Coordinates of C-alpha atoms in Angstrom, one line a residue:
V1 CA -16.5 151.1 -5.8
K2 CA -14.7 152.6 -8.6
G3 CA -12.4 155.6 -8.8
L4 CA -10.8 157.3 -5.8
F5 CA -11.9 158.5 -2.5
R6 CA -10.5 159.5 1.0
A7 CA -10.1 156.7 3.4
E8 CA -11.0 159.0 6.3
D9 CA -14.4 159.4 4.7
L10 CA -15.3 155.7 5.3
N11 CA -17.4 154.7 8.3
D12 CA -17.2 151.8 10.5
G13 CA -19.7 149.1 9.4
E14 CA -20.3 150.5 5.8
M15 CA -20.7 147.9 3.0
L16 CA -18.5 148.5 -0.1
H17 CA -19.7 146.7 -3.5
F18 CA -16.6 146.1 -5.7
P19 CA -16.2 145.2 -9.3
G20 CA -16.8 141.4 -9.7
S21 CA -19.7 141.5 -7.2
L22 CA -17.6 141.3 -4.2
V23 CA -19.1 143.1 -0.9
K24 CA -16.6 144.0 1.7
E25 CA -17.3 145.6 5.1
V26 CA -15.5 148.6 6.5
H27 CA -14.0 148.2 9.9
K28 CA -12.3 151.0 11.7
T29 CA -10.0 151.1 14.8
E30 CA -8.5 154.1 16.4
T31 CA -5.5 154.0 14.1
R32 CA -6.3 151.8 11.2
T33 CA -9.0 151.3 8.5
Y34 CA -9.8 148.0 7.1
I35 CA -11.9 146.8 4.0
G36 CA -12.7 143.4 4.6
S37 CA -9.3 141.9 6.0
A38 CA -7.3 144.4 3.8
F39 CA -5.7 147.2 5.7
V40 CA -6.1 150.6 4.0
S41 CA -3.0 152.8 4.0
T42 CA -3.2 156.6 3.5
A43 CA 0.4 157.2 3.2
D44 CA 1.8 159.4 0.6
I45 CA 3.8 156.5 -0.9
L46 CA 0.3 155.0 -2.1
A47 CA -1.8 157.9 -3.0
G48 CA -0.7 161.3 -1.7
N49 CA -2.9 163.5 0.6
G50 CA -4.7 160.3 2.0
V51 CA -6.6 159.6 -1.3
V52 CA -6.8 155.9 -1.9
H53 CA -7.6 154.1 -5.1
I54 CA -9.4 151.0 -4.3
V55 CA -10.4 148.6 -7.2
D56 CA -11.5 144.9 -6.5
N57 CA -9.8 145.3 -3.1
M58 CA -6.5 146.3 -4.7
L59 CA -4.9 149.4 -3.2
G60 CA -2.8 151.7 -5.4
G61 CA -2.9 153.2 -9.0
T62 CA -4.5 150.2 -10.8
D63 CA -6.7 150.9 -13.7
F64 CA -10.1 149.5 -12.6
Q65 CA -11.0 149.0 -16.3
K66 CA -8.4 146.3 -16.5
V67 CA -9.0 144.5 -13.2
N68 CA -11.3 141.5 -13.2
G69 CA -13.1 140.3 -9.9
S70 CA -11.1 138.3 -7.7
V71 CA -12.2 135.9 -4.8
V72 CA -8.8 136.3 -3.0
S73 CA -7.8 139.2 -1.0
I74 CA -4.0 140.2 -0.8
N75 CA -3.6 140.8 2.8
A76 CA -1.5 139.9 5.7
T77 CA -2.8 136.4 5.9
T78 CA -2.3 135.4 2.2
I79 CA 1.3 137.0 2.4
R80 CA 2.1 134.8 5.4
L81 CA 0.8 131.7 3.4
A82 CA 3.0 132.8 0.5
T83 CA 6.2 133.2 2.6
Q84 CA 5.5 129.8 4.2
A85 CA 5.6 128.4 0.6
I86 CA 9.1 129.8 0.0
G87 CA 10.5 129.1 3.4
A88 CA 10.5 132.8 4.5
D89 CA 8.0 132.7 7.3
F90 CA 9.6 135.1 9.9
F91 CA 7.8 138.4 9.6
D92 CA 5.4 139.8 12.2
E93 CA 1.9 141.1 11.5
D94 CA 2.7 144.8 10.9
Q95 CA 5.5 143.7 8.5
L96 CA 3.2 141.4 6.6
E97 CA 0.6 144.2 6.3
E98 CA 3.2 146.4 4.7
M99 CA 4.3 143.6 2.5
A100 CA 0.7 143.2 1.3
I101 CA 0.4 146.9 0.4
G102 CA 3.7 146.8 -1.4
V103 CA 2.7 143.7 -3.4
K104 CA -0.6 145.1 -4.5
T105 CA 0.5 148.7 -5.2
L106 CA 4.1 148.2 -6.7
N107 CA 4.8 144.5 -7.5
I108 CA 1.7 143.2 -9.3
P109 CA 1.3 146.6 -11.4
G110 CA 4.9 146.6 -12.2
F111 CA 5.3 142.9 -13.0
N112 CA 2.3 143.1 -15.1
A113 CA 3.6 146.0 -17.3
I114 CA 7.0 144.1 -17.6
R115 CA 5.3 141.0 -18.8
E116 CA 3.2 142.7 -21.3
L117 CA 6.5 144.4 -22.6
V118 CA 8.7 141.3 -23.0
A119 CA 6.8 138.1 -22.2
T120 CA 3.9 137.9 -24.5
S121 CA 5.8 135.4 -26.8
N122 CA 7.0 132.0 -25.8
G123 CA 10.2 130.2 -26.4
G124 CA 12.9 132.9 -25.4
L125 CA 13.4 134.1 -29.1
R126 CA 13.4 137.8 -28.2
H127 CA 14.4 140.1 -25.4
H128 CA 17.3 138.0 -24.2
V129 CA 18.6 138.3 -20.7
P130 CA 21.6 140.6 -20.2
L131 CA 23.1 138.4 -17.1
V132 CA 25.7 136.5 -19.2
F133 CA 27.1 133.2 -17.8
D134 CA 30.7 132.8 -18.6
S135 CA 32.3 129.3 -18.4
D136 CA 35.8 130.5 -18.6
F137 CA 36.9 129.5 -15.2
S138 CA 40.3 129.0 -16.4
R139 CA 40.7 132.6 -16.6
E140 CA 42.7 132.4 -19.8
E141 CA 42.5 134.7 -22.8
T142 CA 40.2 133.0 -25.2
S143 CA 40.0 135.8 -27.8
K144 CA 43.3 135.2 -29.3
P145 CA 43.4 134.6 -33.2
D146 CA 41.6 131.5 -34.0
E147 CA 42.3 129.1 -36.9
K148 CA 40.1 126.5 -38.6
F149 CA 40.9 122.9 -37.9
K150 CA 43.4 121.2 -40.3
Y151 CA 41.4 118.0 -41.1
P152 CA 43.0 115.3 -43.0
A153 CA 42.5 115.1 -46.7
L154 CA 41.3 111.4 -47.6
E155 CA 42.8 110.2 -50.8
D156 CA 41.6 107.5 -53.1
V157 CA 38.2 107.0 -51.4
Q158 CA 36.1 104.8 -53.5
R159 CA 32.2 104.7 -53.7
P160 CA 31.0 101.5 -52.3
K161 CA 29.0 99.1 -54.2
S162 CA 25.9 99.2 -52.0
D163 CA 23.9 102.3 -50.9
E164 CA 23.8 100.8 -47.4
D165 CA 27.5 101.1 -47.1
L166 CA 27.5 104.6 -48.7
A167 CA 25.0 105.7 -46.1
F168 CA 27.1 104.8 -43.3
M169 CA 30.4 106.4 -44.5
S170 CA 32.0 109.3 -42.5
V171 CA 31.5 112.8 -43.4
L172 CA 35.1 112.9 -44.1
Q173 CA 34.6 110.0 -46.6
L174 CA 31.6 111.5 -48.3
G175 CA 33.3 114.8 -48.6
S176 CA 36.0 113.2 -50.5
L177 CA 33.6 111.4 -52.7
I178 CA 31.8 114.7 -53.5
K179 CA 35.0 116.6 -54.0
S180 CA 36.3 114.0 -56.4
K181 CA 32.9 113.9 -58.1
K182 CA 32.4 110.2 -57.5
V183 CA 29.0 110.9 -55.9
T184 CA 26.8 114.1 -56.2
S185 CA 25.1 115.9 -53.5
V186 CA 21.8 115.4 -55.2
E187 CA 22.5 111.6 -55.0
L188 CA 23.1 111.8 -51.4
V189 CA 20.0 113.8 -50.7
K190 CA 17.9 111.4 -52.5
L191 CA 19.5 108.4 -50.7
Y192 CA 19.2 109.7 -47.3
I193 CA 15.7 111.1 -47.7
A194 CA 14.4 107.8 -49.0
R195 CA 16.1 106.2 -45.9
L196 CA 14.5 108.6 -43.4
K197 CA 11.0 107.8 -45.2
K198 CA 11.4 104.1 -45.2
V199 CA 11.6 103.6 -41.3
D200 CA 10.1 106.8 -40.0
Y201 CA 6.8 105.1 -39.3
V202 CA 8.6 103.1 -36.7
L203 CA 11.3 105.6 -35.7
K204 CA 8.9 108.7 -35.7
A205 CA 12.2 110.8 -35.9
V206 CA 11.0 113.4 -38.6
V207 CA 8.8 116.2 -38.0
T208 CA 9.2 117.8 -41.5
F209 CA 11.1 116.9 -44.7
T210 CA 12.8 119.8 -46.3
E211 CA 13.1 117.9 -49.7
E212 CA 12.4 121.0 -52.1
L213 CA 15.0 123.0 -50.2
A214 CA 17.4 120.1 -49.9
L215 CA 17.4 119.6 -53.6
E216 CA 17.9 123.3 -54.4
Q217 CA 20.9 123.4 -52.0
A218 CA 22.3 120.1 -53.4
V219 CA 22.0 121.3 -57.0
A220 CA 23.8 124.5 -56.1
A221 CA 26.5 122.5 -54.2
D222 CA 27.0 120.4 -57.2
R223 CA 27.2 123.4 -59.6
L224 CA 29.7 125.1 -57.5
L225 CA 32.0 122.0 -57.7
T226 CA 31.7 122.2 -61.7
K227 CA 32.9 125.7 -61.4
G228 CA 36.1 124.7 -59.2
V229 CA 34.5 126.1 -56.1
Y230 CA 34.9 123.8 -53.0
L231 CA 33.5 125.2 -49.7
G232 CA 35.1 122.6 -47.5
P233 CA 34.5 119.2 -45.9
L234 CA 30.8 119.8 -45.4
H235 CA 30.2 120.9 -49.1
G236 CA 27.1 119.0 -50.3
I237 CA 26.8 116.9 -47.2
P238 CA 23.1 116.3 -46.0
Y239 CA 22.1 116.7 -42.4
G240 CA 19.2 117.0 -40.2
L241 CA 18.4 119.9 -37.9
K242 CA 16.6 119.6 -34.4
D243 CA 13.2 121.2 -34.7
L244 CA 14.0 124.0 -32.2
F245 CA 15.8 125.9 -35.0
A246 CA 14.1 128.3 -37.3
V247 CA 14.4 127.8 -41.1
P248 CA 12.2 130.3 -43.3
G249 CA 9.3 128.6 -45.0
Y250 CA 9.2 125.6 -42.7
R251 CA 7.5 124.7 -39.5
T252 CA 9.4 125.1 -36.2
T253 CA 7.2 123.1 -33.9
W254 CA 9.3 122.8 -30.7
G255 CA 7.8 119.2 -30.7
S256 CA 4.8 120.6 -29.2
N257 CA 1.0 120.1 -30.5
L258 CA 0.5 123.7 -29.2
F259 CA 3.1 124.9 -31.7
K260 CA 2.9 122.4 -34.6
N261 CA 1.9 125.0 -37.2
Q262 CA 4.4 127.7 -36.0
V263 CA 6.4 129.1 -38.9
I264 CA 9.4 131.4 -37.8
N265 CA 10.6 133.1 -41.0
K266 CA 14.1 133.6 -39.6
E267 CA 17.3 131.8 -40.2
S268 CA 18.7 130.4 -36.9
W269 CA 22.5 131.1 -36.6
V270 CA 23.3 127.4 -36.8
Y271 CA 21.4 127.0 -40.0
Q272 CA 23.3 130.1 -41.5
K273 CA 26.6 128.7 -40.6
L274 CA 25.9 125.2 -42.0
K275 CA 24.5 126.7 -45.2
A276 CA 27.7 128.9 -45.6
A277 CA 29.7 125.7 -45.2
G278 CA 27.7 124.0 -48.1
A279 CA 25.9 121.6 -46.0
V280 CA 22.3 120.6 -47.2
L281 CA 19.4 120.5 -44.8
I282 CA 17.1 117.4 -45.6
A283 CA 14.9 117.2 -42.4
K284 CA 13.8 118.9 -39.3
L285 CA 14.0 116.2 -36.7
A286 CA 12.0 115.4 -33.7
A287 CA 12.6 117.2 -30.4
G288 CA 10.8 116.1 -27.2
S289 CA 7.9 118.4 -26.6
L290 CA 9.5 121.7 -25.5
A291 CA 12.9 120.0 -25.4
W292 CA 11.6 117.4 -22.8
D293 CA 12.7 113.7 -23.3
D294 CA 11.5 111.8 -26.6
V295 CA 7.8 112.3 -26.6
W296 CA 6.3 114.9 -29.1
F297 CA 3.1 115.4 -30.9
G298 CA 4.0 112.6 -33.5
G299 CA 4.6 110.0 -30.8
Q300 CA 7.7 108.7 -29.1
T301 CA 11.0 108.6 -31.1
K302 CA 12.5 105.1 -31.0
N303 CA 16.0 103.9 -30.4
P304 CA 17.1 101.9 -33.6
W305 CA 19.0 99.5 -31.5
N306 CA 15.7 98.5 -29.6
I307 CA 12.6 99.9 -30.9
Y308 CA 10.8 98.7 -27.7
E309 CA 12.3 101.9 -26.1
G310 CA 12.6 105.6 -26.8
S311 CA 15.8 107.2 -27.9
T312 CA 15.5 109.6 -24.8
G313 CA 15.8 113.2 -25.5
S314 CA 15.4 115.8 -26.2
S315 CA 17.6 115.6 -29.2
A316 CA 15.6 112.4 -30.0
G317 CA 15.3 112.7 -33.8
P318 CA 18.8 113.7 -34.4
A319 CA 20.2 110.7 -32.4
A320 CA 17.8 108.1 -33.9
S321 CA 18.3 109.4 -37.5
T322 CA 22.2 109.4 -37.0
C323 CA 22.3 106.0 -35.4
A324 CA 20.1 104.5 -38.3
G325 CA 22.4 105.9 -41.0
N326 CA 19.6 108.1 -42.2
V327 CA 21.7 111.3 -42.0
P328 CA 25.5 111.7 -41.9
F329 CA 25.2 114.1 -39.1
A330 CA 22.6 116.2 -37.1
I331 CA 22.5 119.2 -34.9
G332 CA 21.0 118.9 -31.5
T333 CA 21.0 121.0 -28.3
E334 CA 21.5 120.4 -24.5
T335 CA 20.3 122.3 -21.5
V336 CA 20.7 119.3 -19.3
G337 CA 21.3 116.0 -21.0
S338 CA 19.8 116.4 -24.3
I339 CA 22.7 115.5 -26.4
T340 CA 24.6 113.2 -23.9
L341 CA 21.6 111.1 -23.0
P342 CA 20.3 110.2 -26.5
S343 CA 23.7 109.8 -27.7
S344 CA 24.4 107.2 -25.1
R345 CA 21.0 105.4 -25.7
T346 CA 21.5 105.1 -29.4
G347 CA 25.3 104.3 -29.4
I348 CA 26.4 107.3 -31.4
T349 CA 29.1 109.9 -31.0
G350 CA 27.7 113.0 -29.6
L351 CA 29.6 116.4 -28.5
R352 CA 28.3 118.7 -25.9
P353 CA 30.7 121.6 -26.5
T354 CA 31.7 124.2 -23.9
F355 CA 29.0 126.7 -23.2
G356 CA 29.1 129.6 -25.4
M357 CA 31.0 127.9 -28.2
V358 CA 28.1 127.9 -30.7
G359 CA 25.5 130.7 -31.1
R360 CA 21.9 130.1 -30.5
S361 CA 19.9 132.9 -32.0
W362 CA 16.5 132.0 -33.4
A363 CA 16.6 128.6 -31.6
M364 CA 13.9 127.8 -28.9
S365 CA 15.6 128.7 -25.5
L366 CA 15.1 126.9 -22.3
S367 CA 17.9 128.8 -20.4
E368 CA 20.3 131.4 -21.6
S369 CA 22.9 130.3 -19.1
L370 CA 22.5 126.6 -19.9
D371 CA 21.7 126.0 -23.6
K372 CA 24.3 124.6 -25.8
V373 CA 24.3 123.6 -29.4
G374 CA 26.4 120.5 -30.7
P375 CA 26.7 117.8 -33.3
L376 CA 25.4 114.3 -33.1
C377 CA 27.6 112.0 -35.5
R378 CA 28.8 108.3 -35.7
Y379 CA 32.5 109.4 -35.9
A380 CA 34.4 111.8 -33.4
A381 CA 36.2 113.3 -36.4
D382 CA 32.9 114.3 -38.0
C383 CA 32.0 115.9 -34.6
A384 CA 35.2 118.0 -35.0
L385 CA 34.4 119.0 -38.6
V386 CA 30.8 120.1 -37.8
L387 CA 31.9 121.9 -34.7
D388 CA 34.5 123.8 -36.7
A389 CA 31.7 125.0 -39.2
I390 CA 29.2 126.1 -36.5
R391 CA 31.4 127.6 -33.7
G392 CA 32.0 131.4 -33.3
K393 CA 30.4 134.5 -32.1
D394 CA 26.6 135.1 -32.8
P395 CA 25.8 138.8 -32.8
R396 CA 22.4 138.1 -31.4
D397 CA 23.7 135.7 -28.8
W398 CA 25.5 137.6 -26.0
S399 CA 26.9 134.3 -24.5
S400 CA 28.6 133.2 -27.5
K401 CA 32.3 133.9 -28.2
N402 CA 35.1 133.4 -30.7
I403 CA 37.0 130.8 -28.7
H404 CA 40.4 129.8 -29.6
L405 CA 40.5 126.0 -29.6
E406 CA 43.5 123.6 -30.0
D407 CA 43.3 121.7 -33.4
P408 CA 42.1 118.2 -32.3
F409 CA 43.7 116.8 -35.6
S410 CA 47.0 118.0 -34.1
V411 CA 46.9 117.2 -30.5
D412 CA 49.7 114.9 -29.4
I413 CA 47.7 112.6 -27.1
T414 CA 50.9 111.1 -25.6
K415 CA 51.5 114.3 -23.7
L416 CA 48.1 114.2 -22.1
T417 CA 47.1 112.9 -18.5
V418 CA 43.8 111.5 -18.4
G419 CA 41.9 110.7 -15.1
Y420 CA 39.4 107.9 -14.8
L421 CA 36.6 108.0 -12.3
P422 CA 35.5 104.8 -10.4
D423 CA 32.7 104.1 -12.9
A424 CA 34.8 104.3 -16.0
D425 CA 35.0 101.7 -18.6
M426 CA 38.4 99.9 -17.9
G427 CA 38.3 98.9 -21.5
V428 CA 38.6 102.5 -22.6
V429 CA 41.3 103.2 -19.9
K430 CA 43.4 100.2 -21.3
A431 CA 42.8 101.4 -24.9
L432 CA 44.1 104.9 -24.1
A433 CA 46.9 103.7 -22.1
G434 CA 47.9 101.5 -24.9
L435 CA 48.1 104.7 -27.0
K436 CA 50.7 106.1 -24.5
V437 CA 48.2 108.3 -22.9
K438 CA 49.0 108.7 -19.2
M439 CA 46.0 107.4 -17.3
V440 CA 45.5 108.0 -13.4
P441 CA 42.7 107.5 -11.0
F442 CA 40.5 110.6 -10.6
K443 CA 37.8 111.8 -8.2
L444 CA 35.4 114.6 -8.8
N445 CA 34.9 116.0 -5.5
Y446 CA 33.0 119.1 -4.4
T447 CA 31.2 120.4 -1.3
V448 CA 27.9 121.5 -3.0
P449 CA 25.3 118.9 -1.6
S450 CA 23.6 118.6 -4.8
A451 CA 24.2 119.9 -8.3
E452 CA 20.8 118.4 -9.3
F453 CA 19.0 120.7 -7.0
I454 CA 21.0 123.8 -8.4
M455 CA 19.8 122.6 -11.8
N456 CA 16.3 122.2 -11.0
V457 CA 16.3 125.6 -9.6
T458 CA 18.1 127.4 -12.4
M459 CA 16.3 125.5 -15.2
G460 CA 12.9 125.8 -13.7
V461 CA 13.0 129.6 -13.3
D462 CA 14.6 130.1 -16.6
V463 CA 12.1 127.9 -18.6
L464 CA 9.2 129.4 -16.9
S465 CA 10.4 133.1 -17.8
H466 CA 10.5 131.8 -21.5
F467 CA 7.2 130.2 -21.2
D468 CA 5.3 132.5 -18.7
N469 CA 2.6 133.2 -21.0
W470 CA 2.1 129.6 -21.9
Q471 CA 1.5 128.8 -18.3
R472 CA -0.6 131.8 -17.5
A473 CA -2.8 131.2 -20.6
G474 CA -3.5 127.5 -19.3
L475 CA -1.8 126.1 -22.4
D476 CA 0.0 123.7 -20.2
V477 CA -2.9 121.5 -19.7
G478 CA -2.6 120.6 -23.4
Y479 CA 1.1 119.4 -23.1
E480 CA 1.9 116.0 -24.1
D481 CA 3.2 114.7 -20.7
Q482 CA 1.3 116.0 -17.8
T483 CA 4.0 114.6 -15.5
A484 CA 6.8 116.7 -17.1
W485 CA 7.0 120.5 -17.8
P486 CA 3.5 121.4 -16.3
V487 CA 4.5 119.8 -12.9
E488 CA 8.1 121.3 -12.9
L489 CA 7.0 124.8 -14.1
R490 CA 4.3 125.2 -11.4
R491 CA 6.8 124.3 -8.7
A492 CA 9.2 126.8 -10.3
R493 CA 6.5 129.5 -10.0
L494 CA 7.2 129.4 -6.2
I495 CA 11.0 129.9 -6.3
S496 CA 11.7 133.4 -5.0
A497 CA 14.2 135.5 -6.8
V498 CA 16.5 135.5 -3.7
D499 CA 16.7 131.8 -3.8
Y500 CA 17.3 131.8 -7.5
V501 CA 20.3 134.2 -6.8
Q502 CA 21.6 132.1 -4.0
A503 CA 21.5 128.8 -6.3
Q504 CA 23.7 130.8 -8.8
R505 CA 26.1 131.4 -6.0
A506 CA 26.3 127.9 -5.3
R507 CA 26.7 127.3 -9.0
G508 CA 29.7 129.6 -9.0
L509 CA 31.2 127.8 -6.0
L510 CA 30.7 124.5 -7.8
A511 CA 32.5 125.8 -11.0
T512 CA 35.4 126.9 -8.7
E513 CA 35.6 123.7 -6.8
V514 CA 35.6 121.7 -10.2
R515 CA 38.2 124.0 -11.6
H516 CA 40.4 123.3 -8.4
V517 CA 40.0 119.5 -8.4
I518 CA 41.0 119.4 -12.1
E519 CA 44.0 121.5 -11.5
S520 CA 45.1 119.9 -8.3
Q521 CA 45.0 116.5 -9.8
K522 CA 46.8 117.6 -12.8
V523 CA 44.6 116.1 -15.5
D524 CA 43.9 117.3 -19.0
A525 CA 40.6 115.4 -19.3
F526 CA 38.8 112.5 -17.3
I527 CA 36.6 109.7 -18.3
G528 CA 33.5 108.1 -16.7
N529 CA 29.9 107.2 -17.2
S530 CA 28.1 109.7 -19.5
T531 CA 24.6 109.1 -18.0
D532 CA 25.2 109.7 -14.4
W533 CA 22.6 112.3 -13.8
E534 CA 24.5 114.2 -11.1
R535 CA 27.5 114.4 -13.3
V536 CA 25.3 115.6 -16.2
C537 CA 24.1 118.3 -14.0
V538 CA 27.6 119.3 -12.9
G539 CA 29.0 119.4 -16.5
N540 CA 26.1 121.6 -17.7
L541 CA 26.2 123.9 -14.7
V542 CA 29.9 124.4 -15.1
G543 CA 29.7 124.6 -18.9
M544 CA 32.2 121.8 -19.5
P545 CA 32.5 119.9 -22.8
V546 CA 31.9 116.2 -23.0
I547 CA 32.0 113.8 -26.0
V548 CA 30.0 110.6 -25.6
I549 CA 31.6 107.6 -27.6
P550 CA 30.1 104.0 -27.8
T551 CA 32.3 101.5 -26.1
G552 CA 30.3 98.3 -26.5
F553 CA 26.9 96.6 -27.0
K554 CA 25.1 93.9 -25.0
K555 CA 22.7 91.6 -26.8
I556 CA 19.0 91.6 -25.5
N557 CA 17.6 88.0 -25.2
G558 CA 19.7 86.6 -28.0
T559 CA 18.1 89.0 -30.6
R560 CA 19.9 91.6 -32.7
R561 CA 18.4 94.2 -30.4
C562 CA 21.2 95.7 -28.1
T563 CA 21.8 97.8 -25.1
T564 CA 24.6 100.2 -25.8
V565 CA 27.6 100.8 -23.5
Q566 CA 29.1 104.3 -23.7
T567 CA 31.7 106.6 -22.1
G568 CA 32.0 110.3 -21.5
I569 CA 35.3 112.1 -22.0
Y570 CA 35.2 115.3 -20.1
A571 CA 37.5 118.3 -19.8
A572 CA 37.6 121.9 -18.5
P573 CA 35.8 124.5 -20.7
Y574 CA 37.5 125.5 -24.0
Q575 CA 39.3 122.2 -24.0
D576 CA 36.9 120.7 -26.6
G577 CA 39.9 120.0 -28.8
T578 CA 41.4 117.6 -26.1
V579 CA 38.2 115.5 -25.8
L580 CA 37.7 115.3 -29.6
A581 CA 41.5 114.1 -30.0
L582 CA 41.2 111.4 -27.3
A583 CA 37.7 110.2 -28.8
M584 CA 39.4 110.1 -32.3
A585 CA 42.2 108.2 -31.0
Y586 CA 40.1 105.6 -29.2
Q587 CA 37.9 105.2 -32.4
A588 CA 41.1 104.5 -34.6
V589 CA 41.8 101.4 -32.5
T590 CA 38.2 100.1 -32.0
S591 CA 35.2 99.6 -34.0
H592 CA 32.2 100.2 -31.8
H593 CA 31.2 103.2 -33.5
L594 CA 31.1 101.3 -36.8
Q595 CA 28.3 98.9 -35.7
R596 CA 25.0 99.4 -37.4
P597 CA 21.7 98.9 -35.8
P598 CA 19.0 96.5 -37.0
V599 CA 16.3 99.0 -37.5
D600 CA 14.1 97.1 -40.2
N601 CA 16.6 94.3 -40.9
L602 CA 15.6 92.0 -38.2
G603 CA 17.3 88.4 -37.8
P604 CA 15.4 85.2 -38.2
D605 CA 15.4 84.7 -34.4
E606 CA 13.9 88.0 -33.5
D607 CA 10.7 87.5 -31.6
S608 CA 7.3 87.7 -33.5
S609 CA 5.9 90.6 -31.5
L610 CA 8.8 92.9 -32.7
K611 CA 8.2 91.9 -36.3
Q612 CA 4.7 93.5 -36.2
F613 CA 6.3 97.0 -36.6
F614 CA 7.7 96.0 -40.0

């Protein structure tokens, strides 16, 4: 059967031979005609004047040259099974038959055409969704004139005697050394690249060294200084970039074996901003495969404090490299937990900014309404410097904004009221109270039964829309962890558009309730555990900033290996300056952020099984 014919010309009992070697019998009643179990309609909506296209048991205007044989008929029975899978099994038989016709004649051809138009590439780099999430639940004007932060100028900073001490200096300190010409950018590039190479066989944190580019940028930065041109606190400072961001001439692998040879010759927005600030890219750092956890095609990125375990992810390489003193800072991303969790595991200071604070063009996307870009550093003040350099409106990212922020270096913390959740580290509460911050008990109450489920629906559908072709082509069977994205995205395939929208309405309710609880309890920020998964989901769904800070270390079996203790400082969207100010104040009176992991410098009491790595 090819082409078109009149349904009225079919006779009961005739056998029709379809492309793909399918044979179907015609069955006629007084009012209806069936081919196999498929009801044949002669309504004008399908094919005017009773003329019906039938190709491979598909009714409607399908081009038979493009249709392969199918062993499944789309009919009332299969539609009923589909509705059961999405919790919508409430249609009668006639309605199911109508739905089957609509699916075959309208939905399938229409969706195929749309996919061919916008979904043939993976990663969400093109054809951005115009439905823009806005985290501004404070309803305040955020487009008023903004100014750069007035960071402190450090005077008389001396170059330390050892390269180890030099490597662990803050960005502010390194910037002072560069500005005063006590160290050159080229020297720092060589130092940090050597450190990365020395331990990467253990940490597995680097995907690609950008050594040639780094030396070019470092030489240029040093030459500018000789001409009296200083670009700011990031001038000549080396850094690492999570391997989701495109850099011309270098691989952008997304951590996946399937994309490990991919080169995107575009400059990602963040790379452009940092290049303009004078920063020097020395390496593209590991992301968990397609931004899931810490396993990528090169192995599992390890935690420098305990190389028996992974760093978690997906900003795995940025966290491990920063922790080990192998980069002064790195850039990561978070959709749900990918900055906060590795920062917590590795004991560094990581900032997940307000949603929309930093542009994301030419970076792999999981979800336009959830993806955020932020700095991973050892010092909170460094997070402020880096954020100041990369924030702002990205013309290719409709969600990004020029957001006015209070300068964290100018915030008077004694005027702040900070809540503490039941799981907050009381040592942090006491430290902030000792700095004259008003500390009050706080409860993050809301009626939404599970923020995690809203996150699963939102992220699952969004990710699948960016990797639709990947799944349809069967590439998911080659993914590094078959219990991760492959399982999640197969489930997401069965989330209906209606249920997705309902989840977004629940997300809006959650944001409204979070706003109300912050306002009603009159707090400027609140603190609590940074790895509580439900809280991670709430923060990302609402678009709130959080800065993770180390607040202690616990020895493991008497060795130098440690488990980190951490705290998250949270605030309403666009209050990034507040959380940064509080973190800087805490670090000014504590030294947890100054601790250095053992990496390859193991003590004499370290167990022999661990020494095999070195």
